[in-house]
PDB file of C-alpha atoms and ligand atoms in Angstrom:
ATOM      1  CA  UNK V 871     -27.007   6.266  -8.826  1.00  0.00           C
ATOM      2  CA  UNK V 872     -27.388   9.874  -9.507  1.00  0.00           C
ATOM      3  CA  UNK V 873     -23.832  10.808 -10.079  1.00  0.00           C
ATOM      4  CA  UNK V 874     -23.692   8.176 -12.931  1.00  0.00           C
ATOM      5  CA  UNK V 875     -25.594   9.017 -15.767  1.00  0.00           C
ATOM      6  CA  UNK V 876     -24.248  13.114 -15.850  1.00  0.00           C
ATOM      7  CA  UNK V 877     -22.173  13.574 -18.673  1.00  0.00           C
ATOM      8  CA  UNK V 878     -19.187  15.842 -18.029  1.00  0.00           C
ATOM      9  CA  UNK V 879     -18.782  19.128 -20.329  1.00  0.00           C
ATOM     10  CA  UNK V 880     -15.733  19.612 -18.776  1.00  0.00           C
ATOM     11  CA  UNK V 881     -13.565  17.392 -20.172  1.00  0.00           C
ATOM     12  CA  UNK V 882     -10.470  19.699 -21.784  1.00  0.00           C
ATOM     13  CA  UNK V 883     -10.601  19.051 -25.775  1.00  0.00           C
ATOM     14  CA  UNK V 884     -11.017  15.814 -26.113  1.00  0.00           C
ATOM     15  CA  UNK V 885     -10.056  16.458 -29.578  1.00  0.00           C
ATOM     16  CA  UNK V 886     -11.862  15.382 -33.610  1.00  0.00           C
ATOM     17  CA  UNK V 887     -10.243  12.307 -33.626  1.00  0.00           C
ATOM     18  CA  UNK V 888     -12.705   9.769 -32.229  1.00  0.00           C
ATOM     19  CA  UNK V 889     -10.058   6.926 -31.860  1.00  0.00           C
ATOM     20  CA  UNK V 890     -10.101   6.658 -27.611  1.00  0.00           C
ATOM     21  CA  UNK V 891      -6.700   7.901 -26.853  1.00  0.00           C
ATOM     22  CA  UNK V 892      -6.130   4.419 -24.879  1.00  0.00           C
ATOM     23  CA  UNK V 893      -8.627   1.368 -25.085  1.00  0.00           C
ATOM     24  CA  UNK V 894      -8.828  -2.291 -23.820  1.00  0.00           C
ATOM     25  CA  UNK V 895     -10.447  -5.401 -25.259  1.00  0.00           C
ATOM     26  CA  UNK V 896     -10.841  -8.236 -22.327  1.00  0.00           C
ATOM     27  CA  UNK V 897      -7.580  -7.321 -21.122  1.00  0.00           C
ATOM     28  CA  UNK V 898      -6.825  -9.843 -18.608  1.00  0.00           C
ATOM     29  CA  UNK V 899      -3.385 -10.430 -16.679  1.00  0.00           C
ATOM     30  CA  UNK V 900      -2.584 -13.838 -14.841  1.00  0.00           C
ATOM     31  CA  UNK V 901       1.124 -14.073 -13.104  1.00  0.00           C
ATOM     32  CA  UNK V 902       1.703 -17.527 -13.108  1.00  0.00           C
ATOM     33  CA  UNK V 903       4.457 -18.490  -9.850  1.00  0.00           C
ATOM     34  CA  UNK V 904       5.740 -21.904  -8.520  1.00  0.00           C
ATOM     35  CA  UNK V 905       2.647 -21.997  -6.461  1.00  0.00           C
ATOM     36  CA  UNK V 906       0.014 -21.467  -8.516  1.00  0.00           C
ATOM     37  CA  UNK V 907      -1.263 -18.778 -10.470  1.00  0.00           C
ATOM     38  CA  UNK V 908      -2.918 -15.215  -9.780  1.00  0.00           C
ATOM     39  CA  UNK V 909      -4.994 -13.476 -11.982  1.00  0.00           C
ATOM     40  CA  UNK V 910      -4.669  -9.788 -11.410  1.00  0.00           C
ATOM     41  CA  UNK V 911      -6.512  -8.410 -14.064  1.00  0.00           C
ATOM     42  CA  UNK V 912      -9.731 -10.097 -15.257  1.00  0.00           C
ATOM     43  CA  UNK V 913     -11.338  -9.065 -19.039  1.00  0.00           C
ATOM     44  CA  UNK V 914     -10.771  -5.557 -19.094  1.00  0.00           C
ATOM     45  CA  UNK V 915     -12.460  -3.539 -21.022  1.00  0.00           C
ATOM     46  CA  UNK V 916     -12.008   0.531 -21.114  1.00  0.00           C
ATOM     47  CA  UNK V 917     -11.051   3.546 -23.220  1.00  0.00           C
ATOM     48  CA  UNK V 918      -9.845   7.011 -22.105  1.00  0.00           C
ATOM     49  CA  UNK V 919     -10.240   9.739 -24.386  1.00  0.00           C
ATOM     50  CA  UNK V 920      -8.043  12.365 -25.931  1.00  0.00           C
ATOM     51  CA  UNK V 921      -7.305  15.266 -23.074  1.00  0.00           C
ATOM     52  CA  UNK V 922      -9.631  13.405 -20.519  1.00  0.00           C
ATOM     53  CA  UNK V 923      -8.128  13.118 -17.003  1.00  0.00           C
ATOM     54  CA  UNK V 924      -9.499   9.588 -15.548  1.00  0.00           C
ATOM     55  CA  UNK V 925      -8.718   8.129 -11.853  1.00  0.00           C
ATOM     56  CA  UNK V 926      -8.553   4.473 -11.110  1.00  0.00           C
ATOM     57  CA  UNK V 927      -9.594   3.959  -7.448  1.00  0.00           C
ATOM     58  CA  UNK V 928      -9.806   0.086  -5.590  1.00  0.00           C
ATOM     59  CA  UNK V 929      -8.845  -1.940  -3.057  1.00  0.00           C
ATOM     60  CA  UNK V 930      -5.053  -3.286  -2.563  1.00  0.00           C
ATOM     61  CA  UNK V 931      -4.011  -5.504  -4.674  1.00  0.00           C
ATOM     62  CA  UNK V 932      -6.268  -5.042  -7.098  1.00  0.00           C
ATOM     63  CA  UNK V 933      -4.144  -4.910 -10.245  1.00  0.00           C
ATOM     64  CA  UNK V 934      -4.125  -0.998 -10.410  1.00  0.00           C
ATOM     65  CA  UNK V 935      -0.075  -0.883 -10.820  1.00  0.00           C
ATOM     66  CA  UNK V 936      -0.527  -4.245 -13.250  1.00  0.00           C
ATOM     67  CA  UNK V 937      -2.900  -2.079 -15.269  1.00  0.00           C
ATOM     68  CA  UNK V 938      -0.726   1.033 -15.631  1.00  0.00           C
ATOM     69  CA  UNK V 939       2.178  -1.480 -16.647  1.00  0.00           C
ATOM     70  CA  UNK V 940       0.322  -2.872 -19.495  1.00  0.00           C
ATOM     71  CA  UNK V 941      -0.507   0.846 -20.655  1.00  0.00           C
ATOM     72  CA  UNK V 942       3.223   1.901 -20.467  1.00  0.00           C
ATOM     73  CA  UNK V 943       4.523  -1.697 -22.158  1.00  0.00           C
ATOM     74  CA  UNK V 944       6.590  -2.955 -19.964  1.00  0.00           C
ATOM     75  CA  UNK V 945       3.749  -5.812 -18.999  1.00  0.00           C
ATOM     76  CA  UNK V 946       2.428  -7.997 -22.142  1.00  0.00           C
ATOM     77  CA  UNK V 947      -1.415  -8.851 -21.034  1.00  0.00           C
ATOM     78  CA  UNK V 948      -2.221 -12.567 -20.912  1.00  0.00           C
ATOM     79  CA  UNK V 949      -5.389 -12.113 -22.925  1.00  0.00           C
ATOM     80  CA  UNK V 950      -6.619  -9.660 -24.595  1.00  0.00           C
ATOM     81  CA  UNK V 951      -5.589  -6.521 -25.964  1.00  0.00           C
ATOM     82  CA  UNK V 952      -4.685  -2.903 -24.968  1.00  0.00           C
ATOM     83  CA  UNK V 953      -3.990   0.189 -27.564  1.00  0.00           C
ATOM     84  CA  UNK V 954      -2.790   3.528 -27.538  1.00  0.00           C
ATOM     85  CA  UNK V 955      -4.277   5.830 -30.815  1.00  0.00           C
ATOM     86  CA  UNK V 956      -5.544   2.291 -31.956  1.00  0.00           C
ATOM     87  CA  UNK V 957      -2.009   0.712 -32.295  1.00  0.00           C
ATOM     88  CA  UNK V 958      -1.299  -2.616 -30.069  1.00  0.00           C
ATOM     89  CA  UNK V 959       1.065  -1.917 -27.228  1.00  0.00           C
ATOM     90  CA  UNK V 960       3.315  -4.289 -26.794  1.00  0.00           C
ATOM     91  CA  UNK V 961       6.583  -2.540 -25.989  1.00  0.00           C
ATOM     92  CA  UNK V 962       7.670   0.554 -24.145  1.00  0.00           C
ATOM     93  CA  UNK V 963       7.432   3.943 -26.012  1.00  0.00           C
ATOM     94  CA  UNK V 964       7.874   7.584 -26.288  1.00  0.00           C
ATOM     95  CA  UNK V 965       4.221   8.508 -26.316  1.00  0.00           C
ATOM     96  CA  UNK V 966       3.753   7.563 -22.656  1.00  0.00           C
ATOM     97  CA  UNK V 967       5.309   9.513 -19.464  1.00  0.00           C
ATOM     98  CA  UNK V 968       5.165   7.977 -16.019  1.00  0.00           C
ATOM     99  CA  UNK V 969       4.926   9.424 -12.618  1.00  0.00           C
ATOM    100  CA  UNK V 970       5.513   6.794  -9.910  1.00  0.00           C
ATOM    101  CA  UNK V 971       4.740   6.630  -5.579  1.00  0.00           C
ATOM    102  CA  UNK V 972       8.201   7.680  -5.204  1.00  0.00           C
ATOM    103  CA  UNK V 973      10.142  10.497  -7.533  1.00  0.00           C
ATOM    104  CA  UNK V 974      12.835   8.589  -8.041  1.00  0.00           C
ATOM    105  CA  UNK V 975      15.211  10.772  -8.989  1.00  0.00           C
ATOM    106  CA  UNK V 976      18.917  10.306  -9.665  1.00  0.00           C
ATOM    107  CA  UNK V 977      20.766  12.048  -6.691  1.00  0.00           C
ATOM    108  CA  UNK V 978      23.486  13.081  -8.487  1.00  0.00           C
ATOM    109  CA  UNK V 979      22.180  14.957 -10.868  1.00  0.00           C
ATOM    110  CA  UNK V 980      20.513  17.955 -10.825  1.00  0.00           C
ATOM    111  CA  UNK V 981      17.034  18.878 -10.566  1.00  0.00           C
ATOM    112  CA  UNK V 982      17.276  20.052 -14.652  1.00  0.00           C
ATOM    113  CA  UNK V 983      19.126  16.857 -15.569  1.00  0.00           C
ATOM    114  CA  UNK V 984      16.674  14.741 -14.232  1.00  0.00           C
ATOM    115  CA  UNK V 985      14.029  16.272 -15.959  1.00  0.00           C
ATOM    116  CA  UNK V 986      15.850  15.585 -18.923  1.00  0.00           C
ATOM    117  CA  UNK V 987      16.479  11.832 -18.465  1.00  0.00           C
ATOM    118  CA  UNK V 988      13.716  10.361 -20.621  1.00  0.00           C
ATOM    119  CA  UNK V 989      14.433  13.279 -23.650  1.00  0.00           C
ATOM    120  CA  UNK V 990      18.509  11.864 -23.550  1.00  0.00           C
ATOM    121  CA  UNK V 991      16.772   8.139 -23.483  1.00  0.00           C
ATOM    122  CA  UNK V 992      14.597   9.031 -26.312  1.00  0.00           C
ATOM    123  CA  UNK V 993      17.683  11.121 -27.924  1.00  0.00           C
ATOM    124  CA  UNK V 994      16.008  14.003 -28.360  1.00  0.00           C
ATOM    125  CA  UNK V 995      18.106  17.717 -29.230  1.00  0.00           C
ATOM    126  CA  UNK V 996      19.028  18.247 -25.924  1.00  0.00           C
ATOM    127  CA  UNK V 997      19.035  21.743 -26.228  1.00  0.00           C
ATOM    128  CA  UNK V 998      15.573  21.831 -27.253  1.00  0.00           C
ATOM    129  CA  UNK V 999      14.796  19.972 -24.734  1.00  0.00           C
ATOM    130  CA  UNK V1000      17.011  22.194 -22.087  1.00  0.00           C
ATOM    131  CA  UNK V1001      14.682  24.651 -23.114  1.00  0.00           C
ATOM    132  CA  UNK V1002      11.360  22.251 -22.709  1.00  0.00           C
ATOM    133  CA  UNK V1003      12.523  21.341 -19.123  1.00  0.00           C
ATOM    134  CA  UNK V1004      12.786  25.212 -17.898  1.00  0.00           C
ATOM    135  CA  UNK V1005       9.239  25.773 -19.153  1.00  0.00           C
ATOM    136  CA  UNK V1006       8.203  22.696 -17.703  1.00  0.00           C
ATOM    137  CA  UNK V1007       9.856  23.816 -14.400  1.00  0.00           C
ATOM    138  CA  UNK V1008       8.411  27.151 -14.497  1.00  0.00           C
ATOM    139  CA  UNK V1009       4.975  24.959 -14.886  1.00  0.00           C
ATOM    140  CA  UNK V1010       5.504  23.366 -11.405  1.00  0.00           C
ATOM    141  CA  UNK V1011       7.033  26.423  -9.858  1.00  0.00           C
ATOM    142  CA  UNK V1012      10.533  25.053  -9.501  1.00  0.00           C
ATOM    143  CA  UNK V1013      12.456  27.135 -12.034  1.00  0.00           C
ATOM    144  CA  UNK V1014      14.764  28.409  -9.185  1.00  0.00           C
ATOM    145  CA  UNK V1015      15.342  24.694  -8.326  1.00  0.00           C
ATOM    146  CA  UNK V1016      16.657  23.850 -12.074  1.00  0.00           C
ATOM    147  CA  UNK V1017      20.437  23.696 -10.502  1.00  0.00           C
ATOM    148  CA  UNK V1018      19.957  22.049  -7.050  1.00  0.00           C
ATOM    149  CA  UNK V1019      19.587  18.507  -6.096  1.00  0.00           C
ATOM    150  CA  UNK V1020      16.855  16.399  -5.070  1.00  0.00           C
ATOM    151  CA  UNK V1021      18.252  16.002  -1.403  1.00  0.00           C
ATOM    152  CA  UNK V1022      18.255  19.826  -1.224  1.00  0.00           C
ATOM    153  CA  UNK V1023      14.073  19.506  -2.361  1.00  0.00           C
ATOM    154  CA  UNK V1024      11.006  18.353  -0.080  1.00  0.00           C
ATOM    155  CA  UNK V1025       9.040  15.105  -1.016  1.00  0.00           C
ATOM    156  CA  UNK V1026       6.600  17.368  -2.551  1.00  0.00           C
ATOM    157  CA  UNK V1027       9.307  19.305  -4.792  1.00  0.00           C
ATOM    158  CA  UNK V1028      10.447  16.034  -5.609  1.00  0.00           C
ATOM    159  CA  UNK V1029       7.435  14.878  -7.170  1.00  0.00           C
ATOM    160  CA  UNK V1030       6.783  17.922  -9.166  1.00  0.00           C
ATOM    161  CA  UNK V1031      10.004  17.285 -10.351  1.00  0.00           C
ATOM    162  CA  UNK V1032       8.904  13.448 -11.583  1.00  0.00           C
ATOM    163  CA  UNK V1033       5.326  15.438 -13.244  1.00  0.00           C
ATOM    164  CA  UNK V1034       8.056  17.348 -15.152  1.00  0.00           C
ATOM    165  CA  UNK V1035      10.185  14.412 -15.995  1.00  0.00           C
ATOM    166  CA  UNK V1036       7.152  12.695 -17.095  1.00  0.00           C
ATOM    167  CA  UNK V1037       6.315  14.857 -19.347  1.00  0.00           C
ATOM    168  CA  UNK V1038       9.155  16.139 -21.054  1.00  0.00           C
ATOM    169  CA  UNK V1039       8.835  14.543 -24.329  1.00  0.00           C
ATOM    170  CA  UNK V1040       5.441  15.458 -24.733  1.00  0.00           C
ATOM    171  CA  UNK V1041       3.595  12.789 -24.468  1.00  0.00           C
ATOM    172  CA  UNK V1042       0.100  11.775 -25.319  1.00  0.00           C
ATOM    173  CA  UNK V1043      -0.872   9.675 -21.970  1.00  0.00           C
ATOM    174  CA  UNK V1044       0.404  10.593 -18.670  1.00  0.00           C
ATOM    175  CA  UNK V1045       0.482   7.824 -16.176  1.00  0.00           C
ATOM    176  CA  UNK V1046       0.210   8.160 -12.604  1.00  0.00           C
ATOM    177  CA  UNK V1047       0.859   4.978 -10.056  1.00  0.00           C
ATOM    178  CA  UNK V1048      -0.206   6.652  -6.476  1.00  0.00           C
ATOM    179  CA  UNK V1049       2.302   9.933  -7.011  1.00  0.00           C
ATOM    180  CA  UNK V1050       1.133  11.735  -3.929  1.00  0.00           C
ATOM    181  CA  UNK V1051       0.454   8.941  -1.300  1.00  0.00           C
ATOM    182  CA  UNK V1052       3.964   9.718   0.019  1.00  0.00           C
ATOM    183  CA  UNK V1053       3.507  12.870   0.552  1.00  0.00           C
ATOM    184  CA  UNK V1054       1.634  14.158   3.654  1.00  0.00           C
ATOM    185  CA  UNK V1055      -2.338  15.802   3.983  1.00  0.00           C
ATOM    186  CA  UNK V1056      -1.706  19.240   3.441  1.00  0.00           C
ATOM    187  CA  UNK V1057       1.042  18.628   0.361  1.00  0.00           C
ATOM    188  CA  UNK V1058      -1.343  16.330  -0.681  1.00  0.00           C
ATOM    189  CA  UNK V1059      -4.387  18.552  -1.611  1.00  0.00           C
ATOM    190  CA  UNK V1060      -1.925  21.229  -2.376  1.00  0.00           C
ATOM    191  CA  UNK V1061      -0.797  18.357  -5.523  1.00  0.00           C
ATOM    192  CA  UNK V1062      -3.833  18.334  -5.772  1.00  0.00           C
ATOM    193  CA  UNK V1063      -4.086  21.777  -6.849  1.00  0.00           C
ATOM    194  CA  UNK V1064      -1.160  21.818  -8.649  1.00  0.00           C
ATOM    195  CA  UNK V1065      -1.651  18.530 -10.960  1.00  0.00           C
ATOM    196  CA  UNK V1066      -5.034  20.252 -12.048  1.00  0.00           C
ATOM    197  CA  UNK V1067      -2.979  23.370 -13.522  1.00  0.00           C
ATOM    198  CA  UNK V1068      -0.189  21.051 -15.113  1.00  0.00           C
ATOM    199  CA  UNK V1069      -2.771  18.939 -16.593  1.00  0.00           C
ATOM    200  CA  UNK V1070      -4.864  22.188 -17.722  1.00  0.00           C
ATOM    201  CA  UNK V1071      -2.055  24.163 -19.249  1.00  0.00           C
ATOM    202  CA  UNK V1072      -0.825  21.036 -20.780  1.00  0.00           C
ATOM    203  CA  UNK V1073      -3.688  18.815 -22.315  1.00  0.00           C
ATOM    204  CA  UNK V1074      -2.186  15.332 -21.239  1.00  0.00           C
ATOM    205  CA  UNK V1075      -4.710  12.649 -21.403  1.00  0.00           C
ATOM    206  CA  UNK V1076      -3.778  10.999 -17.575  1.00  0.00           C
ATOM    207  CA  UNK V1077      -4.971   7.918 -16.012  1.00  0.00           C
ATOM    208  CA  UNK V1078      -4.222   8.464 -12.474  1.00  0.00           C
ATOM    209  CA  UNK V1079      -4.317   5.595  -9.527  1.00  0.00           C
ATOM    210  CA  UNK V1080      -4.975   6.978  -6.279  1.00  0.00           C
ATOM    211  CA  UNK V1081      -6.179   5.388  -3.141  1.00  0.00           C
ATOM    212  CA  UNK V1082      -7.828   8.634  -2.265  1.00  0.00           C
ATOM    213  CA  UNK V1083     -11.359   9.175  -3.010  1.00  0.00           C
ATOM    214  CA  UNK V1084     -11.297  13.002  -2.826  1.00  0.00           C
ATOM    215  CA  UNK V1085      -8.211  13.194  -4.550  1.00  0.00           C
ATOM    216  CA  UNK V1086     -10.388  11.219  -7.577  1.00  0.00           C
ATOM    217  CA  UNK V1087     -12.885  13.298  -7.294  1.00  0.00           C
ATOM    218  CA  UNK V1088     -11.212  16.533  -7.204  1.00  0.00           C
ATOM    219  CA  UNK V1089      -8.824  15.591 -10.320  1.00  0.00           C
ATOM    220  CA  UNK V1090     -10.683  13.297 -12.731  1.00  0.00           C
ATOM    221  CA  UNK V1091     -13.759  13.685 -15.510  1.00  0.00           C
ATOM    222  CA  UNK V1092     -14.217  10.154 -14.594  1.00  0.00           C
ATOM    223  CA  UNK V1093     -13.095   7.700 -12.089  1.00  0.00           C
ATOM    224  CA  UNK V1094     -13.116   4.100 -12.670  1.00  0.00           C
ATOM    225  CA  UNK V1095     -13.693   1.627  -9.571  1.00  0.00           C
ATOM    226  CA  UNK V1096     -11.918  -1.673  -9.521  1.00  0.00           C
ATOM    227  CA  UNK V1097     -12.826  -4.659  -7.725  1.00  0.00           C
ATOM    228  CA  UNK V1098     -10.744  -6.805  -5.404  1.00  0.00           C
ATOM    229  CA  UNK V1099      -8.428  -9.358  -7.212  1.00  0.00           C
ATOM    230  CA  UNK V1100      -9.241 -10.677  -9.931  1.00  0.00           C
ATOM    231  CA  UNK V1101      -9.379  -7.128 -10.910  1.00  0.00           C
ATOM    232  CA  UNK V1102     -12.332  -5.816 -12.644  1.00  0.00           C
ATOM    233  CA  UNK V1103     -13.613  -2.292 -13.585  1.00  0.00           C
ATOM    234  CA  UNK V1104     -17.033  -2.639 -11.680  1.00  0.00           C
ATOM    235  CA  UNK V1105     -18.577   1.647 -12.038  1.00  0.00           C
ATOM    236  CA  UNK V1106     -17.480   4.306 -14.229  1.00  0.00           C
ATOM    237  CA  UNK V1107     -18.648   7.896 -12.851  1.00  0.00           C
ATOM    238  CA  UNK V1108     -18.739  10.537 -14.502  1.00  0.00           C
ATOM    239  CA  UNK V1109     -17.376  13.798 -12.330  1.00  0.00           C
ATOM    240  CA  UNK V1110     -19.994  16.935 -13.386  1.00  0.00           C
ATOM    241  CA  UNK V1111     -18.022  19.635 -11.447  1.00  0.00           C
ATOM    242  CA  UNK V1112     -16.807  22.774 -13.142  1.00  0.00           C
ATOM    243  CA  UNK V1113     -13.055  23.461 -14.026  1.00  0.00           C
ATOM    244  CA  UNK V1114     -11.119  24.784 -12.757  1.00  0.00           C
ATOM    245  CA  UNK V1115     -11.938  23.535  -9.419  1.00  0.00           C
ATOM    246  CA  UNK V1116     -10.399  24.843  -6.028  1.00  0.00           C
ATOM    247  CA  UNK V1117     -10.350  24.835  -2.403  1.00  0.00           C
ATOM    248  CA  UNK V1118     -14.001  25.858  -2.460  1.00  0.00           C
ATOM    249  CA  UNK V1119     -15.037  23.108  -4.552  1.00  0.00           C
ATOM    250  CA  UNK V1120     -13.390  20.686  -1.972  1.00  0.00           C
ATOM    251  CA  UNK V1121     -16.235  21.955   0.369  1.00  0.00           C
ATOM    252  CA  UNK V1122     -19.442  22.163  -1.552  1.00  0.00           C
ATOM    253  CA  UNK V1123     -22.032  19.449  -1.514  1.00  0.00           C
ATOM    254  CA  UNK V1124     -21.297  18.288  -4.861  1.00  0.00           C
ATOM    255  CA  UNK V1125     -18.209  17.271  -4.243  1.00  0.00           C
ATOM    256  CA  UNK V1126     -19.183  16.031  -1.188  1.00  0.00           C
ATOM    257  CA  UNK V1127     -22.059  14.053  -2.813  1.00  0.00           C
ATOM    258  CA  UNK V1128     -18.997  12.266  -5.224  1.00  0.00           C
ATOM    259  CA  UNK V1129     -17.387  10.851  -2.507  1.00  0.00           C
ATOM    260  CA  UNK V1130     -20.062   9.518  -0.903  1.00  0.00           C
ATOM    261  CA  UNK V1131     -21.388   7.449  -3.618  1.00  0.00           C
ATOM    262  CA  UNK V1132     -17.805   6.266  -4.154  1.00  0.00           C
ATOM    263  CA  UNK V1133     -17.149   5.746  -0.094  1.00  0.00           C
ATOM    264  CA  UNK V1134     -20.766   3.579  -0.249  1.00  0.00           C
ATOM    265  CA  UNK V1135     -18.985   1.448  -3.110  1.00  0.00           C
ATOM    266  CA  UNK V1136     -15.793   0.953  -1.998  1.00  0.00           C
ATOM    267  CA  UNK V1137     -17.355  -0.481   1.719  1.00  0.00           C
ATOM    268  CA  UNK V1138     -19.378  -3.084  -0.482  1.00  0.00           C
ATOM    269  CA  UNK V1139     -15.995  -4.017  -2.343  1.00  0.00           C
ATOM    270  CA  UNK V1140     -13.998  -4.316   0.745  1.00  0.00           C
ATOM    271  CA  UNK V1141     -16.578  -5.606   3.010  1.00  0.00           C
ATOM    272  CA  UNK V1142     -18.297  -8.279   0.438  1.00  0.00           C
ATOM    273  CA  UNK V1143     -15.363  -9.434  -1.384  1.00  0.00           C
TER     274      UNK V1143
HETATM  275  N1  LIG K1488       5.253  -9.791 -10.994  1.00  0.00           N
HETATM  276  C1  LIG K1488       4.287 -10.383 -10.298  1.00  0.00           C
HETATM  277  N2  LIG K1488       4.274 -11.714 -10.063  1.00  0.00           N
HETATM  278  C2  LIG K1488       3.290 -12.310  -9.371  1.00  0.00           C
HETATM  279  N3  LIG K1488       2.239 -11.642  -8.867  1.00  0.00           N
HETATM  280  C3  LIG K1488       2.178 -10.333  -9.061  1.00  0.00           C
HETATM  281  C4  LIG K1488       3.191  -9.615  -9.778  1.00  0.00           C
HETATM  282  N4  LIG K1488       2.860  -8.293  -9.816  1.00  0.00           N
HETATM  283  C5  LIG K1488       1.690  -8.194  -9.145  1.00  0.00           C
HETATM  284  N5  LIG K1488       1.292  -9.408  -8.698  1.00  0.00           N
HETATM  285  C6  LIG K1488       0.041  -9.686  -7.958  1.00  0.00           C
HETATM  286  O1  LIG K1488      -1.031  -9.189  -8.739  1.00  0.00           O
HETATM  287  C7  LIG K1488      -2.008  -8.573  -7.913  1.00  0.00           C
HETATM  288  C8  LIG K1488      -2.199  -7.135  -8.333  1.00  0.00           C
HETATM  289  O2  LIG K1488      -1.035  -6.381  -7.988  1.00  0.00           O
HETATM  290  P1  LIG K1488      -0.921  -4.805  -8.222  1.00  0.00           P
HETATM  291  O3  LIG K1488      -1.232  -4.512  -9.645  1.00  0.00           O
HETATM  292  O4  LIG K1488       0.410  -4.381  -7.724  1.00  0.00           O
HETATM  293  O5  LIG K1488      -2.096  -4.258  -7.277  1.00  0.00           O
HETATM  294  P2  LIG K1488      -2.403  -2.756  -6.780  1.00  0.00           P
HETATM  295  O6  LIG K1488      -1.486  -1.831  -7.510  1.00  0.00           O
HETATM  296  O7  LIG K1488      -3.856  -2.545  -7.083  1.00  0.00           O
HETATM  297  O8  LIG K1488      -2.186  -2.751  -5.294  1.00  0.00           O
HETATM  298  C9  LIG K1488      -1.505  -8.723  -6.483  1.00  0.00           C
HETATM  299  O9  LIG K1488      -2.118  -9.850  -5.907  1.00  0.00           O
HETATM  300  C10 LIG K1488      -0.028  -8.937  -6.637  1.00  0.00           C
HETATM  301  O10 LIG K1488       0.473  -9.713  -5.584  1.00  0.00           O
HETATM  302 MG1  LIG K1489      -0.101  -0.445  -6.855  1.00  0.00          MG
END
């Protein structure tokens, strides 16, 4: 598979620290119910690295959202192990911000305040962090929004509000959980767009779960494919395409070429599962 073996020298500083920003050792999760038991993640093993932006595509079900729960602590693994800068995780913590599928925001507060939620739950100086949030605003182009409330913002708005929210303390590992499959086509590939600048001007590391193929391709230096349940990381490709990429690079063969390969894999996942 041709797009495999490139090695991307586009990755955004990935830093002197050779520690992977996040790594697994046969992580495996198995929910165990009244009726039996269901392993959703099976012996996964995978490491992100500092600044890289990687995409986790596969089929429903597949333990995407399990994985991105074990990353941000709030899901212990059943085996194995999973580590952020080489520590454990095995609790919440402040080096992690999370975008979800919906923005959840608080409707009575403002767009500002809810930016600031996680700094007040981390008890940052608020108005350090007053300050953060405007720049951060200003990042996703909703500075004049700072004051109204989410009702008063589209669904897109909304979720540039929960990118901002997410990363408002700074952290080292932005996670994603499907943050634009509400949305609709066009907002969609303008997110698109707009998550590539955020993630430019900021440096995150991000491990992003899409269902969208192009939306993988588009974003990531590398997009893991999972494998129906039980959950495995079956091809890690490496996306060669220059940064920063646009509209333009949506149509050229490359790209094109990307999504392919992935489409071809994803049929034999669904198809002879
Ligand atoms: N808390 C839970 N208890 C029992 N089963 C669960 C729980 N959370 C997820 N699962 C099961 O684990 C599998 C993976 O789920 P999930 O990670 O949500 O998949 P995805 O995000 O890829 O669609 C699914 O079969 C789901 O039903
Ligand atoms: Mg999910």
């Amino acid at each position: 598979m041709q797009a495999r073996a490139q090695v991307s020298p586009n990755a955004i500083d990935v830093g002197n620290d050779s520690t992977p920003l996040v790594s697994t050792e046969n992580l495996s999760v198995i929910f165990r119910g009244s009726r039996g038991s269901v392993t959703a993640l099976q012996d996964i093993n995978v490491s992100v690295g500092r600044g890289e932006f990687v995409s986790v595509i596969g089929p429903s079900g597949c333990g995407k959202s399990t994985l991105t729960r074990v990353f941000s602590g709030l899901l212990k693994p059943t085996h194995g192990t999973a580590y952020l800068k080489g520590a454990k995780i095995d609790r919440p913590r402040g080096d992690v911000g999370m975008v979800f599928q919906q923005a959840n925001l608080l409707p009575w507060k403002t767009v500002l305040d809810n930016v600031l939620v996680p700094a007040r739950a981390l008890r940052q100086d608020i108005s350090k962090a007053r300050e953060a949030a405007m720049d951060l605003l200003r990042l996703v182009g909703l500075e004049r929004f700072a004051h109204n409330y989410p009702s008063e913002l589209s669904g897109g708005m909304q979720q540039r509000v929960g990118i901002a929210r997410g990363l408002i303390h700074n952290p080292d590992l932005l996670l994603m959980d499907e943050p634009f499959s509400a949305l609709d086509t066009m907002t969609r590939d303008h997110m698109s767009l707009e998550l590539q600048r955020i993630w430019m001007a900021r440096k995150t590391s991000a491990i992003f779960i899409t269902h969208s193929i192009s939306e993988a391709v588009f974003l990531s230096d590398r997009v893991l494919v999972m494998s129906a349940r039980p959950g495995t990381i079956v091809e890690d490709i490496k996306i060669d395409l220059p940064r920063p990429r646009t509209l333009e690079t949506m149509a050229s063969p490359e790209f094109a070429e990307y999504c392919l390969v992935l489409r071809r894999l994803f049929e034999q996942l669904v198809h002879f599962n």
